[in-house]
mmCIF file with all atom_site columns, C-alpha atoms in Angstrom:
data_model
loop_
_atom_site.group_PDB
_atom_site.id
_atom_site.type_symbol
_atom_site.label_atom_id
_atom_site.label_alt_id
_atom_site.label_comp_id
_atom_site.label_asym_id
_atom_site.label_entity_id
_atom_site.label_seq_id
_atom_site.pdbx_PDB_ins_code
_atom_site.Cartn_x
_atom_site.Cartn_y
_atom_site.Cartn_z
_atom_site.occupancy
_atom_site.B_iso_or_equiv
_atom_site.pdbx_formal_charge
_atom_site.auth_seq_id
_atom_site.auth_comp_id
_atom_site.auth_asym_id
_atom_site.auth_atom_id
_atom_site.pdbx_PDB_model_num
ATOM 1   C CA . UNK H 1 1   ? 60.197 70.721  110.918 1.00 0.00 ? 158 UNK H CA 1
ATOM 2   C CA . UNK H 1 2   ? 58.441 73.185  113.213 1.00 0.00 ? 159 UNK H CA 1
ATOM 3   C CA . UNK H 1 3   ? 59.962 76.636  112.823 1.00 0.00 ? 160 UNK H CA 1
ATOM 4   C CA . UNK H 1 4   ? 60.199 78.721  115.994 1.00 0.00 ? 161 UNK H CA 1
ATOM 5   C CA . UNK H 1 5   ? 60.459 82.478  115.584 1.00 0.00 ? 162 UNK H CA 1
ATOM 6   C CA . UNK H 1 6   ? 61.293 84.750  118.485 1.00 0.00 ? 163 UNK H CA 1
ATOM 7   C CA . UNK H 1 7   ? 60.769 88.478  118.668 1.00 0.00 ? 164 UNK H CA 1
ATOM 8   C CA . UNK H 1 8   ? 62.463 90.730  119.199 1.00 0.00 ? 165 UNK H CA 1
ATOM 9   C CA . UNK H 1 9   ? 65.937 89.427  118.416 1.00 0.00 ? 166 UNK H CA 1
ATOM 10  C CA . UNK H 1 10  ? 67.454 92.046  120.691 1.00 0.00 ? 167 UNK H CA 1
ATOM 11  C CA . UNK H 1 11  ? 65.822 93.909  123.534 1.00 0.00 ? 168 UNK H CA 1
ATOM 12  C CA . UNK H 1 12  ? 67.314 96.769  125.503 1.00 0.00 ? 169 UNK H CA 1
ATOM 13  C CA . UNK H 1 13  ? 65.820 97.391  128.910 1.00 0.00 ? 170 UNK H CA 1
ATOM 14  C CA . UNK H 1 14  ? 66.600 98.782  132.351 1.00 0.00 ? 171 UNK H CA 1
ATOM 15  C CA . UNK H 1 15  ? 66.615 97.247  135.801 1.00 0.00 ? 172 UNK H CA 1
ATOM 16  C CA . UNK H 1 16  ? 63.054 97.232  137.094 1.00 0.00 ? 173 UNK H CA 1
ATOM 17  C CA . UNK H 1 17  ? 61.425 97.135  133.645 1.00 0.00 ? 174 UNK H CA 1
ATOM 18  C CA . UNK H 1 18  ? 58.769 94.621  132.693 1.00 0.00 ? 175 UNK H CA 1
ATOM 19  C CA . UNK H 1 19  ? 59.742 92.816  129.494 1.00 0.00 ? 176 UNK H CA 1
ATOM 20  C CA . UNK H 1 20  ? 58.014 90.312  127.246 1.00 0.00 ? 177 UNK H CA 1
ATOM 21  C CA . UNK H 1 21  ? 59.561 88.001  124.663 1.00 0.00 ? 178 UNK H CA 1
ATOM 22  C CA . UNK H 1 22  ? 57.362 86.328  122.066 1.00 0.00 ? 179 UNK H CA 1
ATOM 23  C CA . UNK H 1 23  ? 57.847 82.934  120.430 1.00 0.00 ? 180 UNK H CA 1
ATOM 24  C CA . UNK H 1 24  ? 55.724 81.798  117.484 1.00 0.00 ? 181 UNK H CA 1
ATOM 25  C CA . UNK H 1 25  ? 55.530 78.292  116.105 1.00 0.00 ? 182 UNK H CA 1
ATOM 26  C CA . UNK H 1 26  ? 54.948 77.533  112.430 1.00 0.00 ? 183 UNK H CA 1
ATOM 27  C CA . UNK H 1 27  ? 52.277 74.985  113.410 1.00 0.00 ? 184 UNK H CA 1
ATOM 28  C CA . UNK H 1 28  ? 50.383 74.231  116.543 1.00 0.00 ? 185 UNK H CA 1
ATOM 29  C CA . UNK H 1 29  ? 52.432 72.682  119.337 1.00 0.00 ? 186 UNK H CA 1
ATOM 30  C CA . UNK H 1 30  ? 49.739 72.663  122.049 1.00 0.00 ? 187 UNK H CA 1
ATOM 31  C CA . UNK H 1 31  ? 51.589 73.786  125.203 1.00 0.00 ? 188 UNK H CA 1
ATOM 32  C CA . UNK H 1 32  ? 54.776 71.814  124.590 1.00 0.00 ? 189 UNK H CA 1
ATOM 33  C CA . UNK H 1 33  ? 57.140 74.721  124.918 1.00 0.00 ? 190 UNK H CA 1
ATOM 34  C CA . UNK H 1 34  ? 60.108 75.475  127.133 1.00 0.00 ? 191 UNK H CA 1
ATOM 35  C CA . UNK H 1 35  ? 62.125 78.632  127.791 1.00 0.00 ? 192 UNK H CA 1
ATOM 36  C CA . UNK H 1 36  ? 65.845 78.701  128.565 1.00 0.00 ? 193 UNK H CA 1
ATOM 37  C CA . UNK H 1 37  ? 68.226 81.394  129.730 1.00 0.00 ? 194 UNK H CA 1
ATOM 38  C CA . UNK H 1 38  ? 71.821 81.379  128.555 1.00 0.00 ? 195 UNK H CA 1
ATOM 39  C CA . UNK H 1 39  ? 74.662 83.579  129.721 1.00 0.00 ? 196 UNK H CA 1
ATOM 40  C CA . UNK H 1 40  ? 77.928 83.978  127.776 1.00 0.00 ? 197 UNK H CA 1
ATOM 41  C CA . UNK H 1 41  ? 80.154 80.933  128.063 1.00 0.00 ? 198 UNK H CA 1
ATOM 42  C CA . UNK H 1 42  ? 77.562 78.996  130.056 1.00 0.00 ? 199 UNK H CA 1
ATOM 43  C CA . UNK H 1 43  ? 75.129 76.198  129.321 1.00 0.00 ? 200 UNK H CA 1
ATOM 44  C CA . UNK H 1 44  ? 71.445 77.050  128.939 1.00 0.00 ? 201 UNK H CA 1
ATOM 45  C CA . UNK H 1 45  ? 69.284 76.891  132.043 1.00 0.00 ? 202 UNK H CA 1
ATOM 46  C CA . UNK H 1 46  ? 65.665 75.760  132.033 1.00 0.00 ? 203 UNK H CA 1
ATOM 47  C CA . UNK H 1 47  ? 63.253 78.455  133.221 1.00 0.00 ? 204 UNK H CA 1
ATOM 48  C CA . UNK H 1 48  ? 59.787 77.361  132.115 1.00 0.00 ? 205 UNK H CA 1
ATOM 49  C CA . UNK H 1 49  ? 58.360 74.093  130.791 1.00 0.00 ? 206 UNK H CA 1
ATOM 50  C CA . UNK H 1 50  ? 54.966 73.138  129.386 1.00 0.00 ? 207 UNK H CA 1
ATOM 51  C CA . UNK H 1 51  ? 54.437 76.767  128.412 1.00 0.00 ? 208 UNK H CA 1
ATOM 52  C CA . UNK H 1 52  ? 53.717 78.124  131.896 1.00 0.00 ? 209 UNK H CA 1
ATOM 53  C CA . UNK H 1 53  ? 55.217 75.841  134.556 1.00 0.00 ? 210 UNK H CA 1
ATOM 54  C CA . UNK H 1 54  ? 58.081 77.457  136.415 1.00 0.00 ? 211 UNK H CA 1
ATOM 55  C CA . UNK H 1 55  ? 61.105 75.221  136.973 1.00 0.00 ? 212 UNK H CA 1
ATOM 56  C CA . UNK H 1 56  ? 62.046 74.794  140.612 1.00 0.00 ? 213 UNK H CA 1
ATOM 57  C CA . UNK H 1 57  ? 64.374 77.476  141.910 1.00 0.00 ? 214 UNK H CA 1
ATOM 58  C CA . UNK H 1 58  ? 63.509 79.987  139.176 1.00 0.00 ? 215 UNK H CA 1
ATOM 59  C CA . UNK H 1 59  ? 62.429 83.379  140.584 1.00 0.00 ? 216 UNK H CA 1
ATOM 60  C CA . UNK H 1 60  ? 58.722 84.134  140.430 1.00 0.00 ? 217 UNK H CA 1
ATOM 61  C CA . UNK H 1 61  ? 59.340 87.286  138.379 1.00 0.00 ? 218 UNK H CA 1
ATOM 62  C CA . UNK H 1 62  ? 59.584 84.915  135.389 1.00 0.00 ? 219 UNK H CA 1
ATOM 63  C CA . UNK H 1 63  ? 56.354 83.668  133.880 1.00 0.00 ? 220 UNK H CA 1
ATOM 64  C CA . UNK H 1 64  ? 55.322 81.929  130.691 1.00 0.00 ? 221 UNK H CA 1
ATOM 65  C CA . UNK H 1 65  ? 52.042 81.731  128.851 1.00 0.00 ? 222 UNK H CA 1
ATOM 66  C CA . UNK H 1 66  ? 50.460 80.685  125.592 1.00 0.00 ? 223 UNK H CA 1
ATOM 67  C CA . UNK H 1 67  ? 49.295 77.663  123.658 1.00 0.00 ? 224 UNK H CA 1
ATOM 68  C CA . UNK H 1 68  ? 48.938 76.595  120.073 1.00 0.00 ? 225 UNK H CA 1
ATOM 69  C CA . UNK H 1 69  ? 51.298 78.773  118.097 1.00 0.00 ? 226 UNK H CA 1
ATOM 70  C CA . UNK H 1 70  ? 51.941 81.870  120.208 1.00 0.00 ? 227 UNK H CA 1
ATOM 71  C CA . UNK H 1 71  ? 53.832 82.009  123.482 1.00 0.00 ? 228 UNK H CA 1
ATOM 72  C CA . UNK H 1 72  ? 55.352 84.638  125.723 1.00 0.00 ? 229 UNK H CA 1
ATOM 73  C CA . UNK H 1 73  ? 57.978 84.836  128.421 1.00 0.00 ? 230 UNK H CA 1
ATOM 74  C CA . UNK H 1 74  ? 57.572 87.766  130.780 1.00 0.00 ? 231 UNK H CA 1
ATOM 75  C CA . UNK H 1 75  ? 59.984 89.104  133.363 1.00 0.00 ? 232 UNK H CA 1
ATOM 76  C CA . UNK H 1 76  ? 57.979 91.309  135.704 1.00 0.00 ? 233 UNK H CA 1
ATOM 77  C CA . UNK H 1 77  ? 60.820 93.404  137.100 1.00 0.00 ? 234 UNK H CA 1
ATOM 78  C CA . UNK H 1 78  ? 64.235 93.025  135.518 1.00 0.00 ? 235 UNK H CA 1
ATOM 79  C CA . UNK H 1 79  ? 67.139 92.309  137.805 1.00 0.00 ? 236 UNK H CA 1
ATOM 80  C CA . UNK H 1 80  ? 70.843 92.698  136.905 1.00 0.00 ? 237 UNK H CA 1
ATOM 81  C CA . UNK H 1 81  ? 71.201 88.899  136.760 1.00 0.00 ? 238 UNK H CA 1
ATOM 82  C CA . UNK H 1 82  ? 68.536 88.636  134.033 1.00 0.00 ? 239 UNK H CA 1
ATOM 83  C CA . UNK H 1 83  ? 70.584 90.183  131.231 1.00 0.00 ? 240 UNK H CA 1
ATOM 84  C CA . UNK H 1 84  ? 71.201 87.166  129.025 1.00 0.00 ? 241 UNK H CA 1
ATOM 85  C CA . UNK H 1 85  ? 69.959 85.434  125.888 1.00 0.00 ? 242 UNK H CA 1
ATOM 86  C CA . UNK H 1 86  ? 66.633 83.597  125.994 1.00 0.00 ? 243 UNK H CA 1
ATOM 87  C CA . UNK H 1 87  ? 65.574 80.688  123.807 1.00 0.00 ? 244 UNK H CA 1
ATOM 88  C CA . UNK H 1 88  ? 62.265 78.955  123.325 1.00 0.00 ? 245 UNK H CA 1
ATOM 89  C CA . UNK H 1 89  ? 62.095 75.287  122.327 1.00 0.00 ? 246 UNK H CA 1
ATOM 90  C CA . UNK H 1 90  ? 59.186 73.228  121.099 1.00 0.00 ? 247 UNK H CA 1
ATOM 91  C CA . UNK H 1 91  ? 58.922 69.580  122.054 1.00 0.00 ? 248 UNK H CA 1
ATOM 92  C CA . UNK H 1 92  ? 55.742 68.644  120.301 1.00 0.00 ? 249 UNK H CA 1
ATOM 93  C CA . UNK H 1 93  ? 57.355 66.959  117.303 1.00 0.00 ? 250 UNK H CA 1
ATOM 94  C CA . UNK H 1 94  ? 60.815 65.893  116.201 1.00 0.00 ? 251 UNK H CA 1
ATOM 95  C CA . UNK H 1 95  ? 63.213 67.499  115.678 1.00 0.00 ? 252 UNK H CA 1
ATOM 96  C CA . UNK H 1 96  ? 62.717 69.555  118.848 1.00 0.00 ? 253 UNK H CA 1
ATOM 97  C CA . UNK H 1 97  ? 63.564 72.958  117.414 1.00 0.00 ? 254 UNK H CA 1
ATOM 98  C CA . UNK H 1 98  ? 64.712 76.124  119.152 1.00 0.00 ? 255 UNK H CA 1
ATOM 99  C CA . UNK H 1 99  ? 63.983 79.743  118.420 1.00 0.00 ? 256 UNK H CA 1
ATOM 100 C CA . UNK H 1 100 ? 66.877 81.876  117.228 1.00 0.00 ? 257 UNK H CA 1
ATOM 101 C CA . UNK H 1 101 ? 67.222 83.580  120.601 1.00 0.00 ? 258 UNK H CA 1
ATOM 102 C CA . UNK H 1 102 ? 66.468 86.975  122.118 1.00 0.00 ? 259 UNK H CA 1
ATOM 103 C CA . UNK H 1 103 ? 69.374 88.898  123.566 1.00 0.00 ? 260 UNK H CA 1
ATOM 104 C CA . UNK H 1 104 ? 68.335 91.039  126.504 1.00 0.00 ? 261 UNK H CA 1
ATOM 105 C CA . UNK H 1 105 ? 70.833 93.773  127.225 1.00 0.00 ? 262 UNK H CA 1
ATOM 106 C CA . UNK H 1 106 ? 71.112 96.788  129.432 1.00 0.00 ? 263 UNK H CA 1
ATOM 107 C CA . UNK H 1 107 ? 69.765 100.050 128.073 1.00 0.00 ? 264 UNK H CA 1
ATOM 108 C CA . UNK L 2 1   ? 74.840 66.562  137.431 1.00 0.00 ? 225 UNK L CA 1
ATOM 109 C CA . UNK L 2 2   ? 76.261 66.075  133.921 1.00 0.00 ? 226 UNK L CA 1
ATOM 110 C CA . UNK L 2 3   ? 79.992 66.329  133.235 1.00 0.00 ? 227 UNK L CA 1
ATOM 111 C CA . UNK L 2 4   ? 81.266 66.329  129.665 1.00 0.00 ? 228 UNK L CA 1
ATOM 112 C CA . UNK L 2 5   ? 84.623 65.418  128.194 1.00 0.00 ? 229 UNK L CA 1
ATOM 113 C CA . UNK L 2 6   ? 87.138 68.095  127.356 1.00 0.00 ? 230 UNK L CA 1
ATOM 114 C CA . UNK L 2 7   ? 87.511 70.210  124.266 1.00 0.00 ? 231 UNK L CA 1
ATOM 115 C CA . UNK L 2 8   ? 88.955 68.775  121.092 1.00 0.00 ? 232 UNK L CA 1
ATOM 116 C CA . UNK L 2 9   ? 90.575 69.903  117.868 1.00 0.00 ? 233 UNK L CA 1
ATOM 117 C CA . UNK L 2 10  ? 89.839 67.722  114.861 1.00 0.00 ? 234 UNK L CA 1
ATOM 118 C CA . UNK L 2 11  ? 90.858 67.714  111.227 1.00 0.00 ? 235 UNK L CA 1
ATOM 119 C CA . UNK L 2 12  ? 88.279 67.692  108.453 1.00 0.00 ? 236 UNK L CA 1
ATOM 120 C CA . UNK L 2 13  ? 87.123 64.171  107.721 1.00 0.00 ? 237 UNK L CA 1
ATOM 121 C CA . UNK L 2 14  ? 87.884 62.923  111.218 1.00 0.00 ? 238 UNK L CA 1
ATOM 122 C CA . UNK L 2 15  ? 85.442 61.519  113.756 1.00 0.00 ? 239 UNK L CA 1
ATOM 123 C CA . UNK L 2 16  ? 84.479 62.862  117.144 1.00 0.00 ? 240 UNK L CA 1
ATOM 124 C CA . UNK L 2 17  ? 83.317 61.289  120.393 1.00 0.00 ? 241 UNK L CA 1
ATOM 125 C CA . UNK L 2 18  ? 81.964 63.386  123.240 1.00 0.00 ? 242 UNK L CA 1
ATOM 126 C CA . UNK L 2 19  ? 81.074 61.800  126.558 1.00 0.00 ? 243 UNK L CA 1
ATOM 127 C CA . UNK L 2 20  ? 78.587 62.905  129.191 1.00 0.00 ? 244 UNK L CA 1
ATOM 128 C CA . UNK L 2 21  ? 78.927 61.302  132.620 1.00 0.00 ? 245 UNK L CA 1
ATOM 129 C CA . UNK L 2 22  ? 75.891 61.622  134.846 1.00 0.00 ? 246 UNK L CA 1
ATOM 130 C CA . UNK L 2 23  ? 75.276 61.385  138.562 1.00 0.00 ? 247 UNK L CA 1
ATOM 131 C CA . UNK L 2 24  ? 72.570 62.091  141.100 1.00 0.00 ? 248 UNK L CA 1
ATOM 132 C CA . UNK L 2 25  ? 69.708 60.263  139.437 1.00 0.00 ? 249 UNK L CA 1
ATOM 133 C CA . UNK L 2 26  ? 68.744 56.873  138.015 1.00 0.00 ? 250 UNK L CA 1
ATOM 134 C CA . UNK L 2 27  ? 70.443 56.914  134.629 1.00 0.00 ? 251 UNK L CA 1
ATOM 135 C CA . UNK L 2 28  ? 68.065 54.497  132.924 1.00 0.00 ? 252 UNK L CA 1
ATOM 136 C CA . UNK L 2 29  ? 64.994 56.548  133.891 1.00 0.00 ? 253 UNK L CA 1
ATOM 137 C CA . UNK L 2 30  ? 65.825 59.424  131.543 1.00 0.00 ? 254 UNK L CA 1
ATOM 138 C CA . UNK L 2 31  ? 66.921 60.165  128.014 1.00 0.00 ? 255 UNK L CA 1
ATOM 139 C CA . UNK L 2 32  ? 69.990 62.212  127.160 1.00 0.00 ? 256 UNK L CA 1
ATOM 140 C CA . UNK L 2 33  ? 69.652 64.841  124.454 1.00 0.00 ? 257 UNK L CA 1
ATOM 141 C CA . UNK L 2 34  ? 72.519 66.375  122.484 1.00 0.00 ? 258 UNK L CA 1
ATOM 142 C CA . UNK L 2 35  ? 72.403 70.020  121.389 1.00 0.00 ? 259 UNK L CA 1
ATOM 143 C CA . UNK L 2 36  ? 75.085 72.019  119.662 1.00 0.00 ? 260 UNK L CA 1
ATOM 144 C CA . UNK L 2 37  ? 75.819 75.720  119.310 1.00 0.00 ? 261 UNK L CA 1
ATOM 145 C CA . UNK L 2 38  ? 78.055 77.102  116.587 1.00 0.00 ? 262 UNK L CA 1
ATOM 146 C CA . UNK L 2 39  ? 80.110 80.188  117.495 1.00 0.00 ? 263 UNK L CA 1
ATOM 147 C CA . UNK L 2 40  ? 77.803 83.163  117.986 1.00 0.00 ? 264 UNK L CA 1
ATOM 148 C CA . UNK L 2 41  ? 74.782 81.160  116.880 1.00 0.00 ? 265 UNK L CA 1
ATOM 149 C CA . UNK L 2 42  ? 71.692 79.612  118.434 1.00 0.00 ? 266 UNK L CA 1
ATOM 150 C CA . UNK L 2 43  ? 70.946 76.156  119.740 1.00 0.00 ? 267 UNK L CA 1
ATOM 151 C CA . UNK L 2 44  ? 70.520 73.175  117.435 1.00 0.00 ? 268 UNK L CA 1
ATOM 152 C CA . UNK L 2 45  ? 68.851 69.924  118.542 1.00 0.00 ? 269 UNK L CA 1
ATOM 153 C CA . UNK L 2 46  ? 70.845 66.920  117.302 1.00 0.00 ? 270 UNK L CA 1
ATOM 154 C CA . UNK L 2 47  ? 69.017 63.974  118.815 1.00 0.00 ? 271 UNK L CA 1
ATOM 155 C CA . UNK L 2 48  ? 68.382 61.953  121.927 1.00 0.00 ? 272 UNK L CA 1
ATOM 156 C CA . UNK L 2 49  ? 69.031 58.497  123.296 1.00 0.00 ? 273 UNK L CA 1
ATOM 157 C CA . UNK L 2 50  ? 67.288 56.533  126.022 1.00 0.00 ? 274 UNK L CA 1
ATOM 158 C CA . UNK L 2 51  ? 69.186 55.430  129.082 1.00 0.00 ? 275 UNK L CA 1
ATOM 159 C CA . UNK L 2 52  ? 69.223 51.843  127.846 1.00 0.00 ? 276 UNK L CA 1
ATOM 160 C CA . UNK L 2 53  ? 70.534 52.962  124.440 1.00 0.00 ? 277 UNK L CA 1
ATOM 161 C CA . UNK L 2 54  ? 67.631 51.370  122.551 1.00 0.00 ? 278 UNK L CA 1
ATOM 162 C CA . UNK L 2 55  ? 65.382 54.400  122.070 1.00 0.00 ? 279 UNK L CA 1
ATOM 163 C CA . UNK L 2 56  ? 67.140 56.794  119.695 1.00 0.00 ? 280 UNK L CA 1
ATOM 164 C CA . UNK L 2 57  ? 65.909 59.696  117.632 1.00 0.00 ? 281 UNK L CA 1
ATOM 165 C CA . UNK L 2 58  ? 68.188 61.795  115.441 1.00 0.00 ? 282 UNK L CA 1
ATOM 166 C CA . UNK L 2 59  ? 67.666 64.998  113.555 1.00 0.00 ? 283 UNK L CA 1
ATOM 167 C CA . UNK L 2 60  ? 67.432 64.262  109.846 1.00 0.00 ? 284 UNK L CA 1
ATOM 168 C CA . UNK L 2 61  ? 70.281 66.736  109.377 1.00 0.00 ? 285 UNK L CA 1
ATOM 169 C CA . UNK L 2 62  ? 72.692 64.375  111.111 1.00 0.00 ? 286 UNK L CA 1
ATOM 170 C CA . UNK L 2 63  ? 71.169 61.038  110.112 1.00 0.00 ? 287 UNK L CA 1
ATOM 171 C CA . UNK L 2 64  ? 73.860 58.650  108.895 1.00 0.00 ? 288 UNK L CA 1
ATOM 172 C CA . UNK L 2 65  ? 76.648 60.668  110.457 1.00 0.00 ? 289 UNK L CA 1
ATOM 173 C CA . UNK L 2 66  ? 75.768 60.626  114.153 1.00 0.00 ? 290 UNK L CA 1
ATOM 174 C CA . UNK L 2 67  ? 75.433 57.852  116.685 1.00 0.00 ? 291 UNK L CA 1
ATOM 175 C CA . UNK L 2 68  ? 74.280 58.249  120.284 1.00 0.00 ? 292 UNK L CA 1
ATOM 176 C CA . UNK L 2 69  ? 74.841 55.485  122.800 1.00 0.00 ? 293 UNK L CA 1
ATOM 177 C CA . UNK L 2 70  ? 74.962 54.902  126.535 1.00 0.00 ? 294 UNK L CA 1
ATOM 178 C CA . UNK L 2 71  ? 76.954 52.791  128.982 1.00 0.00 ? 295 UNK L CA 1
ATOM 179 C CA . UNK L 2 72  ? 74.846 51.894  131.991 1.00 0.00 ? 296 UNK L CA 1
ATOM 180 C CA . UNK L 2 73  ? 77.859 50.541  133.887 1.00 0.00 ? 297 UNK L CA 1
ATOM 181 C CA . UNK L 2 74  ? 79.318 54.057  134.073 1.00 0.00 ? 298 UNK L CA 1
ATOM 182 C CA . UNK L 2 75  ? 76.121 56.132  133.655 1.00 0.00 ? 299 UNK L CA 1
ATOM 183 C CA . UNK L 2 76  ? 77.687 57.767  130.642 1.00 0.00 ? 300 UNK L CA 1
ATOM 184 C CA . UNK L 2 77  ? 76.212 58.847  127.326 1.00 0.00 ? 301 UNK L CA 1
ATOM 185 C CA . UNK L 2 78  ? 78.236 59.213  124.145 1.00 0.00 ? 302 UNK L CA 1
ATOM 186 C CA . UNK L 2 79  ? 77.750 61.173  120.968 1.00 0.00 ? 303 UNK L CA 1
ATOM 187 C CA . UNK L 2 80  ? 79.797 60.147  117.924 1.00 0.00 ? 304 UNK L CA 1
ATOM 188 C CA . UNK L 2 81  ? 79.921 62.345  114.847 1.00 0.00 ? 305 UNK L CA 1
ATOM 189 C CA . UNK L 2 82  ? 81.721 61.287  111.666 1.00 0.00 ? 306 UNK L CA 1
ATOM 190 C CA . UNK L 2 83  ? 83.066 63.021  108.572 1.00 0.00 ? 307 UNK L CA 1
ATOM 191 C CA . UNK L 2 84  ? 83.638 66.325  110.314 1.00 0.00 ? 308 UNK L CA 1
ATOM 192 C CA . UNK L 2 85  ? 83.761 69.601  108.414 1.00 0.00 ? 309 UNK L CA 1
ATOM 193 C CA . UNK L 2 86  ? 84.415 73.142  109.550 1.00 0.00 ? 310 UNK L CA 1
ATOM 194 C CA . UNK L 2 87  ? 80.639 73.557  109.879 1.00 0.00 ? 311 UNK L CA 1
ATOM 195 C CA . UNK L 2 88  ? 80.775 71.145  112.812 1.00 0.00 ? 312 UNK L CA 1
ATOM 196 C CA . UNK L 2 89  ? 82.852 73.595  114.852 1.00 0.00 ? 313 UNK L CA 1
ATOM 197 C CA . UNK L 2 90  ? 80.622 74.224  117.851 1.00 0.00 ? 314 UNK L CA 1
ATOM 198 C CA . UNK L 2 91  ? 80.051 73.735  121.544 1.00 0.00 ? 315 UNK L CA 1
ATOM 199 C CA . UNK L 2 92  ? 78.302 70.413  122.077 1.00 0.00 ? 316 UNK L CA 1
ATOM 200 C CA . UNK L 2 93  ? 76.001 70.035  125.062 1.00 0.00 ? 317 UNK L CA 1
ATOM 201 C CA . UNK L 2 94  ? 74.326 67.043  126.621 1.00 0.00 ? 318 UNK L CA 1
ATOM 202 C CA . UNK L 2 95  ? 71.191 67.512  128.692 1.00 0.00 ? 319 UNK L CA 1
ATOM 203 C CA . UNK L 2 96  ? 68.891 65.252  130.636 1.00 0.00 ? 320 UNK L CA 1
ATOM 204 C CA . UNK L 2 97  ? 65.524 64.734  129.011 1.00 0.00 ? 321 UNK L CA 1
ATOM 205 C CA . UNK L 2 98  ? 64.364 63.489  125.694 1.00 0.00 ? 322 UNK L CA 1
ATOM 206 C CA . UNK L 2 99  ? 60.627 63.825  125.395 1.00 0.00 ? 323 UNK L CA 1
ATOM 207 C CA . UNK L 2 100 ? 60.280 67.198  126.995 1.00 0.00 ? 324 UNK L CA 1
ATOM 208 C CA . UNK L 2 101 ? 62.226 70.039  128.437 1.00 0.00 ? 325 UNK L CA 1
ATOM 209 C CA . UNK L 2 102 ? 65.940 69.683  129.141 1.00 0.00 ? 326 UNK L CA 1
ATOM 210 C CA . UNK L 2 103 ? 67.374 69.948  132.631 1.00 0.00 ? 327 UNK L CA 1
ATOM 211 C CA . UNK L 2 104 ? 70.101 69.950  133.725 1.00 0.00 ? 328 UNK L CA 1
ATOM 212 C CA . UNK L 2 105 ? 72.716 70.526  131.039 1.00 0.00 ? 329 UNK L CA 1
ATOM 213 C CA . UNK L 2 106 ? 76.354 69.563  130.873 1.00 0.00 ? 330 UNK L CA 1
ATOM 214 C CA . UNK L 2 107 ? 78.980 72.273  130.846 1.00 0.00 ? 331 UNK L CA 1
ATOM 215 C CA . UNK L 2 108 ? 79.584 71.966  127.104 1.00 0.00 ? 332 UNK L CA 1
ATOM 216 C CA . UNK L 2 109 ? 82.449 70.638  124.994 1.00 0.00 ? 333 UNK L CA 1
ATOM 217 C CA . UNK L 2 110 ? 84.124 72.917  122.468 1.00 0.00 ? 334 UNK L CA 1
ATOM 218 C CA . UNK L 2 111 ? 84.999 71.132  119.268 1.00 0.00 ? 335 UNK L CA 1
ATOM 219 C CA . UNK L 2 112 ? 87.085 72.894  116.650 1.00 0.00 ? 336 UNK L CA 1
ATOM 220 C CA . UNK L 2 113 ? 87.422 71.410  113.188 1.00 0.00 ? 337 UNK L CA 1
ATOM 221 C CA . UNK L 2 114 ? 90.375 72.861  111.348 1.00 0.00 ? 338 UNK L CA 1
ATOM 222 C CA . UNK L 2 115 ? 93.100 71.719  109.009 1.00 0.00 ? 339 UNK L CA 1
#
């Protein structure tokens, strides 16, 4: 199975900050990577697919990049609604594994 | 739009069926994927099934214990899990998609396994 490792596990930041979350794959997955946002008690929401394609309706302050084994999700200017947990997921090979999550909380 | 069945409490050794009723798109054009999340934990991919129920892929972890099917007459997907243990206590999600990213997701079904 492809292991997905996110860093950091927890990130404290303030409204207006620029933040970056990293996701590393244990083997190359080309650009077959998605990012999800999950708030407490809610289902995950797709933000980015194919490493850098923004899902419709997602604010442009979110962006994704990377290929191969290293990927990043960047939020250019944090808004109050962005405090949540973020997961990456590879869909290059089965089983389609997720990272362990990065909890973004208010500093 | 994906709407899941309600929460359940099961005893160890029992079986579980969760349904996922879809609307707003052509059901047979997409796979449905099942993902679960244990309390306070991350997301775990369980498997996916094609809209016509013939294209299935399961995580090795659940092989032999899980079955994913669909009913095209009601645009509903089902996930059956047998021989439940306390480790199966989780929120179970369905999501549209099977060979790529997942969107949208159902609201989740909380399953508690307890004696």
